[in-house]
mmCIF file of N, CA and C and ligand atoms in Angstrom:
data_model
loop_
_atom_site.group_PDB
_atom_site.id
_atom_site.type_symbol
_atom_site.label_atom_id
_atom_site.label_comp_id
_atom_site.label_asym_id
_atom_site.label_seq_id
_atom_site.Cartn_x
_atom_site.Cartn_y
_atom_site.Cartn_z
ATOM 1 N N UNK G 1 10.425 111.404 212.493
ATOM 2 C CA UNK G 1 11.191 111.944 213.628
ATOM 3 C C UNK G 1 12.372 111.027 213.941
ATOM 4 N N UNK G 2 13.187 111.723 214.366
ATOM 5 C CA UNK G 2 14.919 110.283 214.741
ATOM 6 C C UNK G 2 14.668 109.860 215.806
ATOM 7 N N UNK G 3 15.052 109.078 215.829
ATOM 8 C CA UNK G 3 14.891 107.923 216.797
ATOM 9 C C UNK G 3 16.090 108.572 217.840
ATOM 10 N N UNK G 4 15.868 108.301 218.988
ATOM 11 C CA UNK G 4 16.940 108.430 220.159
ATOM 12 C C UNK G 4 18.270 107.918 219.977
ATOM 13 N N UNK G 5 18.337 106.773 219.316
ATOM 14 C CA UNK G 5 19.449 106.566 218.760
ATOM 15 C C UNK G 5 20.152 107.273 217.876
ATOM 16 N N UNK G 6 19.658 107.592 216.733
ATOM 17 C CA UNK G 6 19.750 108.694 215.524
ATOM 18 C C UNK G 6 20.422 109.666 216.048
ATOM 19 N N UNK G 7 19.926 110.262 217.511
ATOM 20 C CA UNK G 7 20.674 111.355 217.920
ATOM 21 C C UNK G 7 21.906 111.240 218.494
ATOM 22 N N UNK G 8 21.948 109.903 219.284
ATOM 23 C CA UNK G 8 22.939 109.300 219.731
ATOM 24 C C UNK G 8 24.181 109.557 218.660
ATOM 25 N N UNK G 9 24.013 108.755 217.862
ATOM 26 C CA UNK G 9 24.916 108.668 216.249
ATOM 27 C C UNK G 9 25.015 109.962 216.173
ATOM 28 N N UNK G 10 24.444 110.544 215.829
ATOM 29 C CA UNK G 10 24.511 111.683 215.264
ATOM 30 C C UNK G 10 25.470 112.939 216.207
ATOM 31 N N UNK G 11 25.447 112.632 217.828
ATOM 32 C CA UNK G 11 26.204 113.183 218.512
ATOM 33 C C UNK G 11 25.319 114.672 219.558
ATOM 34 N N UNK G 12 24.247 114.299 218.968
ATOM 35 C CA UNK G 12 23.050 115.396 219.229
ATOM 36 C C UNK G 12 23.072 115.547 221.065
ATOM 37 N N UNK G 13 22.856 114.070 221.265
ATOM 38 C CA UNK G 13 22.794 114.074 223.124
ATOM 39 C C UNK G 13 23.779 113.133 223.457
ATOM 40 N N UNK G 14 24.409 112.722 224.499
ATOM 41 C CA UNK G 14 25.386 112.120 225.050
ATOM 42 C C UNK G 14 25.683 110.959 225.382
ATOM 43 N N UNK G 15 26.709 109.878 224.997
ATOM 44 C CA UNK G 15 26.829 108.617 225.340
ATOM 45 C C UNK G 15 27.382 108.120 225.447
ATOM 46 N N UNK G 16 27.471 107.185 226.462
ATOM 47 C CA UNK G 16 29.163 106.400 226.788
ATOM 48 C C UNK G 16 29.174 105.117 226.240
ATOM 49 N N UNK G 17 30.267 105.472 224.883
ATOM 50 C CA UNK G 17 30.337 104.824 223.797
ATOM 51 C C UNK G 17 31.913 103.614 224.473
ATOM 52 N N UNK G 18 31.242 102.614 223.513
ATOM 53 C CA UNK G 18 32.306 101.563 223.807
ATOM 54 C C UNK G 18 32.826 101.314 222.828
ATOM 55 N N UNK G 19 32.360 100.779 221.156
ATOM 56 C CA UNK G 19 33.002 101.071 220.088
ATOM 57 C C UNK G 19 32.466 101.827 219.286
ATOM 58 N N UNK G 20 32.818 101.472 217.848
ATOM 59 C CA UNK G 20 31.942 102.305 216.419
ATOM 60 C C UNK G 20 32.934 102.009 215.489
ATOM 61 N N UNK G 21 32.145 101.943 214.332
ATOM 62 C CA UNK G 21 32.847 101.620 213.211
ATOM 63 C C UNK G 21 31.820 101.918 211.793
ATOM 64 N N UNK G 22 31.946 101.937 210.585
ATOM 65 C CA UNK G 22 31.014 102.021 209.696
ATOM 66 C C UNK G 22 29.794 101.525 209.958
ATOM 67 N N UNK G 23 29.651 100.678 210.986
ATOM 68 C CA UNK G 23 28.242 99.989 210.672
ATOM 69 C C UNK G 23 27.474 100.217 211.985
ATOM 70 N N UNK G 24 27.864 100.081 212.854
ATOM 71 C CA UNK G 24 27.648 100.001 214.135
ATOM 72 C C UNK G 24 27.835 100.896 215.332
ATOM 73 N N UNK G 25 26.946 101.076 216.475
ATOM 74 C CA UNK G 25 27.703 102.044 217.240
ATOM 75 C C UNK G 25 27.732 100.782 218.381
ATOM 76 N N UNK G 26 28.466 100.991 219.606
ATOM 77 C CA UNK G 26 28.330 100.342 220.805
ATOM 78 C C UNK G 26 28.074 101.387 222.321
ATOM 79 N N UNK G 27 27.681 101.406 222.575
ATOM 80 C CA UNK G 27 26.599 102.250 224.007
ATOM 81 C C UNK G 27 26.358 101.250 224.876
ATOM 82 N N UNK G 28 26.877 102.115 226.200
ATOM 83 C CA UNK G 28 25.824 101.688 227.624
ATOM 84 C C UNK G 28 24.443 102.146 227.527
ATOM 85 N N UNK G 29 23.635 100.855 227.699
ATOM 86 C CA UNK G 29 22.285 101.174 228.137
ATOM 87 C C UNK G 29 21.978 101.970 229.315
ATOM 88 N N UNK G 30 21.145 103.228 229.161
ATOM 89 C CA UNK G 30 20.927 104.284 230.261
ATOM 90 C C UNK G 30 20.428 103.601 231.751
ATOM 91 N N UNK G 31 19.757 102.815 231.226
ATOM 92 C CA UNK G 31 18.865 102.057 232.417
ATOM 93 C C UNK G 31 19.233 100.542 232.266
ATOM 94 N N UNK G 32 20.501 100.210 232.698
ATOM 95 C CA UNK G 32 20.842 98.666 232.493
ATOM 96 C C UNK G 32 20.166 98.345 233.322
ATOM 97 N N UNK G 33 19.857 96.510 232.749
ATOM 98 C CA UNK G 33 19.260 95.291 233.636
ATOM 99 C C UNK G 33 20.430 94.940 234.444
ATOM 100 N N UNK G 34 21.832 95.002 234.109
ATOM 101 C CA UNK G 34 22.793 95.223 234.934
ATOM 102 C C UNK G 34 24.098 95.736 234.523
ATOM 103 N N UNK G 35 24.200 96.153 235.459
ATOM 104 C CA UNK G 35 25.657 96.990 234.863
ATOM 105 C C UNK G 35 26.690 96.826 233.861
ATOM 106 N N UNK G 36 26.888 97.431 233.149
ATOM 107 C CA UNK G 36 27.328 97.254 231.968
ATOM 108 C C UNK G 36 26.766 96.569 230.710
ATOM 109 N N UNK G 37 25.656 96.295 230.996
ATOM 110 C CA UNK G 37 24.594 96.355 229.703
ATOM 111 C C UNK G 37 24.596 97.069 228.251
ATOM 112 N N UNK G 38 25.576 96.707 227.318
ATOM 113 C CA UNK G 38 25.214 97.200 226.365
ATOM 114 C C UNK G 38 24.753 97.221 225.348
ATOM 115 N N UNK G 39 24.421 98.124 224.152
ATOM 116 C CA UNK G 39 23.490 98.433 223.190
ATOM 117 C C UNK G 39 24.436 98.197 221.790
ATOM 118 N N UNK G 40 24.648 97.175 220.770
ATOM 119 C CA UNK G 40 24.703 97.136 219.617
ATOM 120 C C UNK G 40 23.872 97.653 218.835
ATOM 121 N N UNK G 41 23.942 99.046 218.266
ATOM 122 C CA UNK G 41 23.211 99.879 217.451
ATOM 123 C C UNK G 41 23.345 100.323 215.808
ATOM 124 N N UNK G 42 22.608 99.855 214.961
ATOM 125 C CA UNK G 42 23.289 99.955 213.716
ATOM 126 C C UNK G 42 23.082 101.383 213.295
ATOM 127 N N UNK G 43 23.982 101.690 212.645
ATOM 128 C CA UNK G 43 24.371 103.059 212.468
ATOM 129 C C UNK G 43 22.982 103.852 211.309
ATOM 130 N N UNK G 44 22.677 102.840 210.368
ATOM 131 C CA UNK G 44 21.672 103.339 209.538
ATOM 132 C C UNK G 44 20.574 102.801 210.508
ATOM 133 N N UNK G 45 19.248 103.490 210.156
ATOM 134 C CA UNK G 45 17.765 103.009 211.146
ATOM 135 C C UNK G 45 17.351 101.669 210.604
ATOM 136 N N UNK G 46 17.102 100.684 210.647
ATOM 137 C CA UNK G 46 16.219 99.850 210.277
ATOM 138 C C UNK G 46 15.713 99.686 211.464
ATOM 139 N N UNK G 47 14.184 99.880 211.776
ATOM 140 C CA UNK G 47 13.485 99.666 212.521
ATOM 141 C C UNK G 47 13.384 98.003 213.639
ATOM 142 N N UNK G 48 13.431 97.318 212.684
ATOM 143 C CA UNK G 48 13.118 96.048 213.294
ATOM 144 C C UNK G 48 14.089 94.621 212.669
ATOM 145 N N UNK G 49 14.123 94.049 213.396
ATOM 146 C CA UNK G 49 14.901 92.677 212.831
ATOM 147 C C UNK G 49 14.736 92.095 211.690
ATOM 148 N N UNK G 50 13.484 92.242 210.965
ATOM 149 C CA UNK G 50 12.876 91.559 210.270
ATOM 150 C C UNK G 50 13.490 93.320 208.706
ATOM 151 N N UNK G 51 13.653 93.673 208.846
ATOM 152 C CA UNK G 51 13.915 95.005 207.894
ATOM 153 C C UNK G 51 15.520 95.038 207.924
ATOM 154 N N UNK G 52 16.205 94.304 208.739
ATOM 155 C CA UNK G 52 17.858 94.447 208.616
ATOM 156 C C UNK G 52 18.078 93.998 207.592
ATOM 157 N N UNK G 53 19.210 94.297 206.628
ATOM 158 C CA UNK G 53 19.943 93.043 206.127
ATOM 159 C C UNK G 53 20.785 92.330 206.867
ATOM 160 N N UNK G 54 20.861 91.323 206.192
ATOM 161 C CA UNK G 54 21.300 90.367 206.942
ATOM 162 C C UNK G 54 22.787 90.497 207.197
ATOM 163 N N UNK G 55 23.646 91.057 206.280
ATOM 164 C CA UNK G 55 24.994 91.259 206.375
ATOM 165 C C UNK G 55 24.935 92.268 207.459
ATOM 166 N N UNK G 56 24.394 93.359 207.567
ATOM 167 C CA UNK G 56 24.379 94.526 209.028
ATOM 168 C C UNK G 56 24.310 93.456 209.972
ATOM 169 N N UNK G 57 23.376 92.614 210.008
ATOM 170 C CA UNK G 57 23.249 91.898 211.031
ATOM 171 C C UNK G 57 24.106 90.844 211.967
ATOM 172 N N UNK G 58 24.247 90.564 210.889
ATOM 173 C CA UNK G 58 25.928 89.337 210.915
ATOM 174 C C UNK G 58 26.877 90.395 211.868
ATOM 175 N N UNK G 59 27.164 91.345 211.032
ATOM 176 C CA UNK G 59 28.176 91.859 211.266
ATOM 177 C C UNK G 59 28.385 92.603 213.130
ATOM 178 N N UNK G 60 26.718 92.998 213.264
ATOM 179 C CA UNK G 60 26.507 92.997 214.795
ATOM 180 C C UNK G 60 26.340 92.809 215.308
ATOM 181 N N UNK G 61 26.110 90.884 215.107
ATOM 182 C CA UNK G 61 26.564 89.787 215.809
ATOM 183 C C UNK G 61 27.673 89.593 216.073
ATOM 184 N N UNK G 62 28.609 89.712 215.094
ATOM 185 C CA UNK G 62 30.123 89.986 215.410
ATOM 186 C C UNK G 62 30.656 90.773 216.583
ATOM 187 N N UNK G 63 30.270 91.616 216.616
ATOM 188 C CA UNK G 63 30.810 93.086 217.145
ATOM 189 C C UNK G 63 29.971 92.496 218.827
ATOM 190 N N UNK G 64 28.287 92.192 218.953
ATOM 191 C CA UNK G 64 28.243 91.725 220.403
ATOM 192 C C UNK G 64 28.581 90.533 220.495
ATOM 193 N N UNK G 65 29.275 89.758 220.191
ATOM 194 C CA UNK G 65 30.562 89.046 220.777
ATOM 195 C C UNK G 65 31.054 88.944 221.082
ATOM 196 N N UNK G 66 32.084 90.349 220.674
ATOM 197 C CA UNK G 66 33.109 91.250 221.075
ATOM 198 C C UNK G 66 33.032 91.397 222.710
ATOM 199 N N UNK G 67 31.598 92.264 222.457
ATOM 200 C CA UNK G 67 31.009 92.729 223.881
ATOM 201 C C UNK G 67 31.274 91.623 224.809
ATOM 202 N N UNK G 68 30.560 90.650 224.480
ATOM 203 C CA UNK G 68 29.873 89.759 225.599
ATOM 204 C C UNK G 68 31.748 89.051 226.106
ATOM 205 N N UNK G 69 32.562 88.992 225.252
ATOM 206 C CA UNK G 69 34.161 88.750 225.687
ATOM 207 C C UNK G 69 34.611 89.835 226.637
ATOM 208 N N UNK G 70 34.377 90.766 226.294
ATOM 209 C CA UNK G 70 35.079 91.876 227.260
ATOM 210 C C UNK G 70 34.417 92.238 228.521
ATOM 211 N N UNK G 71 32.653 91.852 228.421
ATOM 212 C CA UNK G 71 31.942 91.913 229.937
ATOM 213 C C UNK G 71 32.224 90.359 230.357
ATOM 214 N N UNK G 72 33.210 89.262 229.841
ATOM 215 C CA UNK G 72 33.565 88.207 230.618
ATOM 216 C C UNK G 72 34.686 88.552 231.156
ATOM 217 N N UNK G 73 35.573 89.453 230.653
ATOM 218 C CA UNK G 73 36.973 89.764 230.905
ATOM 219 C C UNK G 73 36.790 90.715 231.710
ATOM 220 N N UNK G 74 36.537 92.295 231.418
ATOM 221 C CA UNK G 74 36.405 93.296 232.584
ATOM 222 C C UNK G 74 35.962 93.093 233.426
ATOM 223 N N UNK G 75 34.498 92.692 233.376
ATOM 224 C CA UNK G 75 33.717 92.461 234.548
ATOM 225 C C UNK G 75 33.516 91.216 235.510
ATOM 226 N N UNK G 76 33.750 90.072 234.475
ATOM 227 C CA UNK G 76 33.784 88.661 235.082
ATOM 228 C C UNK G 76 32.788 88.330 235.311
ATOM 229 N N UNK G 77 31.812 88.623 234.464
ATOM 230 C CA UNK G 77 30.811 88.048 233.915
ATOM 231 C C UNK G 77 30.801 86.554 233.830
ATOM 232 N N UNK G 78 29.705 86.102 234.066
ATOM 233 C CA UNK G 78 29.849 84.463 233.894
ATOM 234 C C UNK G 78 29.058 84.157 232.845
ATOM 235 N N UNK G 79 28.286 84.675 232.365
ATOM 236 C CA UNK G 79 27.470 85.195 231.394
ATOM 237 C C UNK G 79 26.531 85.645 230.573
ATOM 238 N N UNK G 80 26.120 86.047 229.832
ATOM 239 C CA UNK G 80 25.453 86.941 229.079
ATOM 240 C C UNK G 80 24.191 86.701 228.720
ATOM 241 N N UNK G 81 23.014 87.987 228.445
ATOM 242 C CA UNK G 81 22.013 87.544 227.683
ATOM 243 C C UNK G 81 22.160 88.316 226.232
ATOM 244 N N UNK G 82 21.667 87.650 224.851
ATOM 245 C CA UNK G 82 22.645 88.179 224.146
ATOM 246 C C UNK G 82 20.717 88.854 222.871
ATOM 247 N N UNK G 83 19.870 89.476 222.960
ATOM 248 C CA UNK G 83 18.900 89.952 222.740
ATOM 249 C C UNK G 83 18.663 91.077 221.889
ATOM 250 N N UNK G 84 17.197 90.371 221.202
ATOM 251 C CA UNK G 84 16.326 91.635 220.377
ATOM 252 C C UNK G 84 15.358 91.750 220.638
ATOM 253 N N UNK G 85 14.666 92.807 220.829
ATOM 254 C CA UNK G 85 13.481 93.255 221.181
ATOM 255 C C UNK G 85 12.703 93.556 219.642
ATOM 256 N N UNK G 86 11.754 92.478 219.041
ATOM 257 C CA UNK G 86 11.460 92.448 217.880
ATOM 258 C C UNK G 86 9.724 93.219 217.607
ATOM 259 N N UNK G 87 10.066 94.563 217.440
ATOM 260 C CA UNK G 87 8.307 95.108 217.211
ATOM 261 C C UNK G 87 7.841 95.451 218.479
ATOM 262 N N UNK G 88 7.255 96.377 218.652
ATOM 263 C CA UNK G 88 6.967 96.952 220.022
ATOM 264 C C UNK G 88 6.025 95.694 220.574
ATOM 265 N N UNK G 89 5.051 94.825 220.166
ATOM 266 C CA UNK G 89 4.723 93.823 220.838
ATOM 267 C C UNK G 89 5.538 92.893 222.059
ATOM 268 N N UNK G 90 6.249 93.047 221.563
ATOM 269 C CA UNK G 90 7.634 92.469 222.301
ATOM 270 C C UNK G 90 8.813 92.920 223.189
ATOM 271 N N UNK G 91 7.991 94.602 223.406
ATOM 272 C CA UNK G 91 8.438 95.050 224.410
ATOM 273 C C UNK G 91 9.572 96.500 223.551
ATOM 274 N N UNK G 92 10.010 96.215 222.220
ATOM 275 C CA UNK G 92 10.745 97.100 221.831
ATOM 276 C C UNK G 92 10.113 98.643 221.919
ATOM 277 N N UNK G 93 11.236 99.364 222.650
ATOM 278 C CA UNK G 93 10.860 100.991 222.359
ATOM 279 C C UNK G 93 11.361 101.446 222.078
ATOM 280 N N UNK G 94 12.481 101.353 221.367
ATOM 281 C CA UNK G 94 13.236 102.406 220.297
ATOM 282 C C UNK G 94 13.519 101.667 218.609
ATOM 283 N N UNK G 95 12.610 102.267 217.793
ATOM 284 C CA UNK G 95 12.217 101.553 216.520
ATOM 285 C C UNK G 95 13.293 101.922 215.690
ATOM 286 N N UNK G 96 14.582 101.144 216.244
ATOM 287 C CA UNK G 96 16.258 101.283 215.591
ATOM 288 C C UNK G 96 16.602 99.711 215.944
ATOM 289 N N UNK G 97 16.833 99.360 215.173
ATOM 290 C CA UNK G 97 17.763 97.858 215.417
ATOM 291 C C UNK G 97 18.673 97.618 216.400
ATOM 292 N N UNK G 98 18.658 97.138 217.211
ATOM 293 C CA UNK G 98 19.745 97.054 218.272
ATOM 294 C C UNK G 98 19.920 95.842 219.665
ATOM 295 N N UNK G 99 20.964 95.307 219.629
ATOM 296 C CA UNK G 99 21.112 94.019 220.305
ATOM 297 C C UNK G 99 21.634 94.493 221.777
ATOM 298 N N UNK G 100 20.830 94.167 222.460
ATOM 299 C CA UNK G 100 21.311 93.933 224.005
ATOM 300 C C UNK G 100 22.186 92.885 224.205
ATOM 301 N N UNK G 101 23.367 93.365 225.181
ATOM 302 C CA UNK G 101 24.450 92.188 225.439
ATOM 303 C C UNK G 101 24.669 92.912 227.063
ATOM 304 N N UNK G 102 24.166 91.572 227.930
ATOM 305 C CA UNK G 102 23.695 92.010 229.430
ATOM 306 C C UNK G 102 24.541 91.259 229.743
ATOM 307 N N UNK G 103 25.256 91.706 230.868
ATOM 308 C CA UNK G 103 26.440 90.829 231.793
ATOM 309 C C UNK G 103 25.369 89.657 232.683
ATOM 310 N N UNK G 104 25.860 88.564 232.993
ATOM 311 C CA UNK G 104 24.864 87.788 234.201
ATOM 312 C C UNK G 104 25.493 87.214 234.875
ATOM 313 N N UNK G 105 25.560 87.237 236.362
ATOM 314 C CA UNK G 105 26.215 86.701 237.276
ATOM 315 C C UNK G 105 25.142 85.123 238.074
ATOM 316 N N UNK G 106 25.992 84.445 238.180
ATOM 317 C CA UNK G 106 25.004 83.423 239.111
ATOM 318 C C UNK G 106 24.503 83.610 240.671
ATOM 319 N N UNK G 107 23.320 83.397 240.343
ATOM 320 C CA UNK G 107 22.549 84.225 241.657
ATOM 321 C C UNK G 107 22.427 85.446 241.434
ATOM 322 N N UNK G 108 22.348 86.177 239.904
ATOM 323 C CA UNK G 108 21.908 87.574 240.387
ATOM 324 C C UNK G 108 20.080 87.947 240.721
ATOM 325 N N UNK G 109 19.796 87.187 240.621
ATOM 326 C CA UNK G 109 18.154 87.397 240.909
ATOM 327 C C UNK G 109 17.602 88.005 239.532
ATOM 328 N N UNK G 110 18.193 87.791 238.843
ATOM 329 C CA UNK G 110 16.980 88.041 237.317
ATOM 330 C C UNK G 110 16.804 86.791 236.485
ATOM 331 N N UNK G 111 16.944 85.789 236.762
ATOM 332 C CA UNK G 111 15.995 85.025 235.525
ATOM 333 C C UNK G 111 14.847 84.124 236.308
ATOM 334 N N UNK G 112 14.130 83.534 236.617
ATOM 335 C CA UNK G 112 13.596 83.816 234.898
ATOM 336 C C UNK G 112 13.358 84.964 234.478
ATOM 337 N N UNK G 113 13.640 85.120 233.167
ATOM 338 C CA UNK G 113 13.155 86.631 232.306
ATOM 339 C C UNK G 113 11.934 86.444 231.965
ATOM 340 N N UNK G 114 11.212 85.492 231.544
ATOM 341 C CA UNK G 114 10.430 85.230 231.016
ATOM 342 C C UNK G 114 9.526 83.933 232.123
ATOM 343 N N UNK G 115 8.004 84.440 231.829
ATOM 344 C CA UNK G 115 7.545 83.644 232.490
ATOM 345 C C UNK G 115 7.070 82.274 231.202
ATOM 346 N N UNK G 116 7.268 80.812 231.992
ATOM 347 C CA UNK G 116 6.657 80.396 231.027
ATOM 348 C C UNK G 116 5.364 79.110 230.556
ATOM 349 N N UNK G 117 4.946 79.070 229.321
ATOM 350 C CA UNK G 117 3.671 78.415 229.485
ATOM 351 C C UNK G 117 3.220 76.633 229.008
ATOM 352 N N UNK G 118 2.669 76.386 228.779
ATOM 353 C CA UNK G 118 2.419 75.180 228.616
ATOM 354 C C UNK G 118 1.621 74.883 227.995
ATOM 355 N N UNK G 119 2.141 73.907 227.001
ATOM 356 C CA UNK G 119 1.252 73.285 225.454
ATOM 357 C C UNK G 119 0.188 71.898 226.446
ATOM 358 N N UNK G 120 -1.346 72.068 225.886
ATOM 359 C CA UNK G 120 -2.288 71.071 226.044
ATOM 360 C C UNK G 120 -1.891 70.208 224.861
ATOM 361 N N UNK G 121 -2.802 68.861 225.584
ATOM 362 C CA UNK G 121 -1.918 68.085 224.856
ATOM 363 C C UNK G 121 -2.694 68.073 223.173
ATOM 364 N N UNK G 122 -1.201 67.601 222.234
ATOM 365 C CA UNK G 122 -1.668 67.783 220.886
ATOM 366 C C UNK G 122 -1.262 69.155 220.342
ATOM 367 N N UNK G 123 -1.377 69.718 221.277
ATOM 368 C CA UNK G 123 -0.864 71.280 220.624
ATOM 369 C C UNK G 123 0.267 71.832 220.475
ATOM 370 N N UNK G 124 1.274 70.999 220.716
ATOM 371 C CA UNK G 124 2.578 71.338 219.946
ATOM 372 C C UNK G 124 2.695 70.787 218.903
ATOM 373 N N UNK G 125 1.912 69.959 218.128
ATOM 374 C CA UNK G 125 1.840 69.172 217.138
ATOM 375 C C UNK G 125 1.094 70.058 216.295
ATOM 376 N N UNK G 126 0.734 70.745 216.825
ATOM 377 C CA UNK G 126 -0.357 71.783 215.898
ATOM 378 C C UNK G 126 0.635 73.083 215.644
ATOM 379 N N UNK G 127 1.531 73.523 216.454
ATOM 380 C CA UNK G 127 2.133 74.517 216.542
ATOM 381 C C UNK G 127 3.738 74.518 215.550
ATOM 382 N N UNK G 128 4.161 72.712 215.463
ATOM 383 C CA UNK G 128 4.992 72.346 214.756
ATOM 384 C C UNK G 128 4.615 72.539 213.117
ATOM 385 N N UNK G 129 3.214 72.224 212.801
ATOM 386 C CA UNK G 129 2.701 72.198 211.605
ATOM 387 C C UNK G 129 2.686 73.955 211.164
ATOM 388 N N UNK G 130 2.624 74.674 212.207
ATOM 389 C CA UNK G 130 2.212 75.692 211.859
ATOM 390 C C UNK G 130 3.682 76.788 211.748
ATOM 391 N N UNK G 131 4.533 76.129 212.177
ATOM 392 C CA UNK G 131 5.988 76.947 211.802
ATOM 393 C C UNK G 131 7.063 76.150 211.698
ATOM 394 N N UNK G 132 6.890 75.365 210.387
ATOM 395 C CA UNK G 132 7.937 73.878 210.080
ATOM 396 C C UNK G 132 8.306 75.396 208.484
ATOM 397 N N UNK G 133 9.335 75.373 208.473
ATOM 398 C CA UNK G 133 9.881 76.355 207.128
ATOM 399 C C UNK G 133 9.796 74.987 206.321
HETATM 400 P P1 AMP T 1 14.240 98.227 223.500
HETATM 401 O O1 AMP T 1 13.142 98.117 224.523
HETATM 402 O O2 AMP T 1 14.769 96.892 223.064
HETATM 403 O O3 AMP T 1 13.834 99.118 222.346
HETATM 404 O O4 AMP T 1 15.455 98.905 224.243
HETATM 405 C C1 AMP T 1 15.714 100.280 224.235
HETATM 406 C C2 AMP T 1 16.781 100.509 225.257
HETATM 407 O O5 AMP T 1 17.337 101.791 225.034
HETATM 408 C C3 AMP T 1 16.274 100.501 226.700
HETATM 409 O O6 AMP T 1 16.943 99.466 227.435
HETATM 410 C C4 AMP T 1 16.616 101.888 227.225
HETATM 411 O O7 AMP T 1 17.060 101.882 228.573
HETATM 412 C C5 AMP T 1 17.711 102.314 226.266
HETATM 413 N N1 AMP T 1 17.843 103.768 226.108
HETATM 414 C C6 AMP T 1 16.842 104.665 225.869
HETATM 415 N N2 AMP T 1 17.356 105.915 225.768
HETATM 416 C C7 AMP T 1 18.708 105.792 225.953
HETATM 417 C C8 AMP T 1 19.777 106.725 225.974
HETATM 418 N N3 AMP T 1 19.588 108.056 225.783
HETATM 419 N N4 AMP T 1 21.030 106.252 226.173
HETATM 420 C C9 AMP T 1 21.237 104.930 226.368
HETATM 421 N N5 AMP T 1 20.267 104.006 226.361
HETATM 422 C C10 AMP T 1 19.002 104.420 226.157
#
């Protein structure tokens, strides 16, 4: 079945597009974390980060760059969160590749994003061993 995006691209349902080009689309997120939140979407599906190539990827790193310059410029943004939502474990719900680039103002009342936890002792030493490439 296509992904919501798919239809997006495809022109099926409606979206307020910011760029596009061979590789990429650019979209406002329907439900921004804040206004002007947008969606780096690669034009072919690869589901997850780990299934991109890496050149798509690069390349829409490039492009939310772009973004995250123009929500410093239009909006005056101070700045950005620049995100992937990797595998629905992690919160992803649309199984299309795609980078969030969120405007952030100081003092807007959203971070922490993340709550966070704490290594007993010895156990980052265990955790280093266990993801040293
Ligand atoms: P993720 O949780 O990383 O998969 O993010 C999916 C994002 O897509 C969410 O932030 C949704 O608000 C957004 N979204 C879902 N449907 C639409 C739509 N029709 N147009 C724009 N954004 C959408």
């Amino acid at each position: 079945m296509a992904t919501v995006f798919e239809m997006i691209i495809n022109g099926d349902i409606p979206s307020t597009r910011l760029y596009e080009d061979d590789q990429c689309l650019v979209i406002l997120d329907i439900n921004p974390i804040s206004k002007g939140h947008a969606l780096v979407i690669s034009k072919k599906c690869y589901p997850t980060f780990t299934d991109i190539p890496m050149e798509t990827l690069s390349h829409m790193m490039e492009v939310a760059r772009k973004i995250d310059q123009k929500q410093r410029d239009a909006l005056k943004a101070e700045g950005t969160n620049i995100m992937i939502n990797n595998s629905p474990a992690s919160g992803q719900e649309v199984p299309h590749l795609h980078i969030h680039v969120i405007p952030r103002f100081s003092g807007d009342g959203k971070t922490p994003a993340f709550p966070k936890e704490k290594y007993a002792e010895g156990e980052m030493a265990v955790f280093g061993d266990l993801l040293r490439l």
